[in-house]
């Protein structure tokens, strides 16, 4: 049975800065995910805080928001079969040191903060995150 979904992906400042956009887009498209919308933006710290609201009680929240607003990012809507789960598999573990070979975070991640990409963790959050950037 077909289960086409949409999910949100962000190429974070560390990867935009190193011109990794086309490498990362290639990884998604070669894995069967389609890019249905994409834009390069530079968000404020307030916008980053709002986006990462679920993490506001975490000790790393302030650094996380400073980081996401530190430079341009690329936000994308990915579409395909089981896109939420597939995107998370392609990204690899949050901490690049723990990420499986061939995943984006293993290939390009620098640290748990500068881990090159963000991806929605559930279909529900994917809908909210897409709305946040594209509506
Ligand atoms: P991301 O998928 O964008 O979601 C929240 C981010 O917080 C995560 O990727 C990491 O880059 C960052 N982060 C920093 N420290 C931690 C931590 N200890 N555990 C989880 N995420 C962390």
mmCIF file of C-alpha atoms and ligand atoms in Angstrom:
data_model
loop_
_atom_site.group_PDB
_atom_site.id
_atom_site.type_symbol
_atom_site.label_atom_id
_atom_site.label_comp_id
_atom_site.label_asym_id
_atom_site.label_seq_id
_atom_site.Cartn_x
_atom_site.Cartn_y
_atom_site.Cartn_z
ATOM 1 C CA UNK A 1 0.000 0.000 0.000
ATOM 2 C CA UNK A 2 1.275 3.452 -0.849
ATOM 3 C CA UNK A 3 2.205 5.704 2.056
ATOM 4 C CA UNK A 4 3.376 8.952 0.512
ATOM 5 C CA UNK A 5 4.319 11.539 3.129
ATOM 6 C CA UNK A 6 5.948 14.946 3.324
ATOM 7 C CA UNK A 7 8.605 15.873 5.863
ATOM 8 C CA UNK A 8 10.786 18.886 6.606
ATOM 9 C CA UNK A 9 14.534 18.908 6.163
ATOM 10 C CA UNK A 10 16.925 21.710 7.109
ATOM 11 C CA UNK A 11 20.480 22.012 5.855
ATOM 12 C CA UNK A 12 22.084 23.733 8.844
ATOM 13 C CA UNK A 13 24.592 26.628 8.785
ATOM 14 C CA UNK A 14 27.683 24.391 9.039
ATOM 15 C CA UNK A 15 26.727 22.534 5.852
ATOM 16 C CA UNK A 16 25.516 25.604 3.909
ATOM 17 C CA UNK A 17 28.811 27.303 4.770
ATOM 18 C CA UNK A 18 30.758 24.347 3.322
ATOM 19 C CA UNK A 19 28.663 24.386 0.107
ATOM 20 C CA UNK A 20 27.227 20.924 0.780
ATOM 21 C CA UNK A 21 23.733 21.724 -0.530
ATOM 22 C CA UNK A 22 24.010 19.827 -3.819
ATOM 23 C CA UNK A 23 25.744 16.824 -2.197
ATOM 24 C CA UNK A 24 22.965 16.573 0.401
ATOM 25 C CA UNK A 25 20.159 17.091 -2.134
ATOM 26 C CA UNK A 26 21.715 14.314 -4.288
ATOM 27 C CA UNK A 27 21.668 11.911 -1.337
ATOM 28 C CA UNK A 28 17.942 12.545 -0.803
ATOM 29 C CA UNK A 29 16.945 12.287 -4.452
ATOM 30 C CA UNK A 30 19.052 9.156 -5.079
ATOM 31 C CA UNK A 31 17.258 7.559 -2.110
ATOM 32 C CA UNK A 32 13.907 8.204 -3.781
ATOM 33 C CA UNK A 33 12.841 11.357 -1.944
ATOM 34 C CA UNK A 34 11.605 14.226 -4.070
ATOM 35 C CA UNK A 35 12.307 17.897 -3.192
ATOM 36 C CA UNK A 36 8.929 19.605 -3.594
ATOM 37 C CA UNK A 37 9.930 22.998 -2.185
ATOM 38 C CA UNK A 38 13.250 24.529 -1.158
ATOM 39 C CA UNK A 39 14.413 27.956 -0.026
ATOM 40 C CA UNK A 40 17.511 29.541 1.491
ATOM 41 C CA UNK A 41 16.746 31.779 4.467
ATOM 42 C CA UNK A 42 18.457 33.373 7.459
ATOM 43 C CA UNK A 43 16.228 33.212 10.552
ATOM 44 C CA UNK A 44 16.419 35.298 13.722
ATOM 45 C CA UNK A 45 17.141 33.851 17.158
ATOM 46 C CA UNK A 46 13.474 34.391 18.093
ATOM 47 C CA UNK A 47 12.342 32.379 15.075
ATOM 48 C CA UNK A 48 14.837 29.618 15.917
ATOM 49 C CA UNK A 49 13.507 29.554 19.514
ATOM 50 C CA UNK A 50 9.992 29.223 18.214
ATOM 51 C CA UNK A 51 10.964 26.442 15.788
ATOM 52 C CA UNK A 52 12.807 24.463 18.486
ATOM 53 C CA UNK A 53 10.158 25.194 21.170
ATOM 54 C CA UNK A 54 9.924 21.491 22.138
ATOM 55 C CA UNK A 55 13.532 21.673 23.334
ATOM 56 C CA UNK A 56 13.123 24.812 25.464
ATOM 57 C CA UNK A 57 13.747 23.016 28.765
ATOM 58 C CA UNK A 58 16.943 21.367 27.501
ATOM 59 C CA UNK A 59 20.345 22.624 28.676
ATOM 60 C CA UNK A 60 21.467 23.025 25.058
ATOM 61 C CA UNK A 61 18.454 25.152 23.989
ATOM 62 C CA UNK A 62 20.176 28.559 24.001
ATOM 63 C CA UNK A 63 23.216 27.319 22.046
ATOM 64 C CA UNK A 64 20.925 25.509 19.618
ATOM 65 C CA UNK A 65 18.941 28.671 18.838
ATOM 66 C CA UNK A 66 22.072 30.811 18.541
ATOM 67 C CA UNK A 67 23.485 28.241 16.170
ATOM 68 C CA UNK A 68 20.466 27.826 13.871
ATOM 69 C CA UNK A 69 20.266 31.615 13.501
ATOM 70 C CA UNK A 70 24.022 32.072 13.003
ATOM 71 C CA UNK A 71 23.957 31.892 9.191
ATOM 72 C CA UNK A 72 21.872 30.919 6.168
ATOM 73 C CA UNK A 73 19.994 27.631 6.203
ATOM 74 C CA UNK A 74 18.163 25.733 3.467
ATOM 75 C CA UNK A 75 14.683 24.473 4.306
ATOM 76 C CA UNK A 76 13.124 21.805 2.114
ATOM 77 C CA UNK A 77 9.957 19.764 1.885
ATOM 78 C CA UNK A 78 10.810 16.150 1.053
ATOM 79 C CA UNK A 79 8.160 13.849 -0.359
ATOM 80 C CA UNK A 80 8.031 10.098 -0.851
ATOM 81 C CA UNK A 81 7.098 6.716 0.557
ATOM 82 C CA UNK A 82 7.493 6.809 4.362
ATOM 83 C CA UNK A 83 9.385 10.093 3.956
ATOM 84 C CA UNK A 84 9.588 10.867 7.706
ATOM 85 C CA UNK A 85 11.322 7.597 8.600
ATOM 86 C CA UNK A 86 13.348 7.475 5.392
ATOM 87 C CA UNK A 87 14.716 10.992 5.968
ATOM 88 C CA UNK A 88 15.768 10.040 9.505
ATOM 89 C CA UNK A 89 17.541 6.932 8.231
ATOM 90 C CA UNK A 90 19.357 8.936 5.554
ATOM 91 C CA UNK A 91 20.409 11.587 8.141
ATOM 92 C CA UNK A 92 21.750 9.113 10.725
ATOM 93 C CA UNK A 93 21.999 9.520 14.508
ATOM 94 C CA UNK A 94 21.901 13.018 16.031
ATOM 95 C CA UNK A 95 25.510 12.654 17.165
ATOM 96 C CA UNK A 96 27.700 12.224 14.041
ATOM 97 C CA UNK A 97 30.057 9.999 16.078
ATOM 98 C CA UNK A 98 27.219 7.491 16.495
ATOM 99 C CA UNK A 99 25.857 7.774 12.939
ATOM 100 C CA UNK A 100 25.975 4.793 10.576
ATOM 101 C CA UNK A 101 28.382 4.809 7.609
ATOM 102 C CA UNK A 102 26.960 6.511 4.524
ATOM 103 C CA UNK A 103 24.514 8.697 6.440
ATOM 104 C CA UNK A 104 24.622 12.489 5.986
ATOM 105 C CA UNK A 105 25.662 13.137 9.573
ATOM 106 C CA UNK A 106 28.432 10.535 9.363
ATOM 107 C CA UNK A 107 29.668 11.992 6.079
ATOM 108 C CA UNK A 108 29.421 15.687 6.948
ATOM 109 C CA UNK A 109 28.510 16.251 10.617
ATOM 110 C CA UNK A 110 31.129 18.009 12.730
ATOM 111 C CA UNK A 111 29.604 17.634 16.208
ATOM 112 C CA UNK A 112 26.241 17.046 17.903
ATOM 113 C CA UNK A 113 25.473 20.775 17.424
ATOM 114 C CA UNK A 114 26.948 21.151 13.949
ATOM 115 C CA UNK A 115 25.322 17.968 12.674
ATOM 116 C CA UNK A 116 24.580 19.380 9.185
ATOM 117 C CA UNK A 117 20.875 18.519 8.917
ATOM 118 C CA UNK A 118 17.606 18.535 10.825
ATOM 119 C CA UNK A 119 14.642 16.312 10.012
ATOM 120 C CA UNK A 120 11.138 16.063 11.459
ATOM 121 C CA UNK A 121 10.858 13.222 13.977
ATOM 122 C CA UNK A 122 7.190 12.299 13.353
ATOM 123 C CA UNK A 123 4.447 12.888 10.802
ATOM 124 C CA UNK A 124 2.707 15.218 13.227
ATOM 125 C CA UNK A 125 5.824 17.338 13.713
ATOM 126 C CA UNK A 126 6.514 17.237 9.965
ATOM 127 C CA UNK A 127 3.152 18.919 9.333
ATOM 128 C CA UNK A 128 3.869 21.572 11.992
ATOM 129 C CA UNK A 129 7.412 22.207 10.754
ATOM 130 C CA UNK A 130 6.339 22.480 7.087
ATOM 131 C CA UNK A 131 3.655 24.941 8.129
ATOM 132 C CA UNK A 132 6.214 26.917 10.152
ATOM 133 C CA UNK A 133 8.464 27.550 7.138
ATOM 134 C CA UNK A 134 6.152 27.386 4.147
ATOM 135 C CA UNK A 135 2.763 28.840 5.112
HETATM 136 P P1 LIG B 1 18.091 18.400 15.540
HETATM 137 O O1 LIG B 1 17.628 17.158 14.855
HETATM 138 O O2 LIG B 1 18.123 19.638 14.735
HETATM 139 O O3 LIG B 1 17.177 18.657 16.827
HETATM 140 C C1 LIG B 1 17.642 19.338 17.977
HETATM 141 C C2 LIG B 1 19.121 19.570 17.940
HETATM 142 O O4 LIG B 1 19.722 19.842 19.177
HETATM 143 C C3 LIG B 1 19.828 18.332 17.448
HETATM 144 O O5 LIG B 1 19.563 18.130 16.075
HETATM 145 C C4 LIG B 1 21.279 18.645 17.817
HETATM 146 O O6 LIG B 1 21.958 19.341 16.793
HETATM 147 C C5 LIG B 1 21.121 19.599 19.016
HETATM 148 N N1 LIG B 1 21.686 19.061 20.245
HETATM 149 C C6 LIG B 1 22.667 19.614 20.967
HETATM 150 N N2 LIG B 1 22.948 18.884 22.048
HETATM 151 C C7 LIG B 1 22.111 17.827 22.030
HETATM 152 C C8 LIG B 1 21.922 16.709 22.888
HETATM 153 N N3 LIG B 1 22.652 16.518 23.998
HETATM 154 N N4 LIG B 1 20.966 15.801 22.562
HETATM 155 C C9 LIG B 1 20.203 15.987 21.446
HETATM 156 N N5 LIG B 1 20.351 17.042 20.591
HETATM 157 C C10 LIG B 1 21.302 17.934 20.882
#
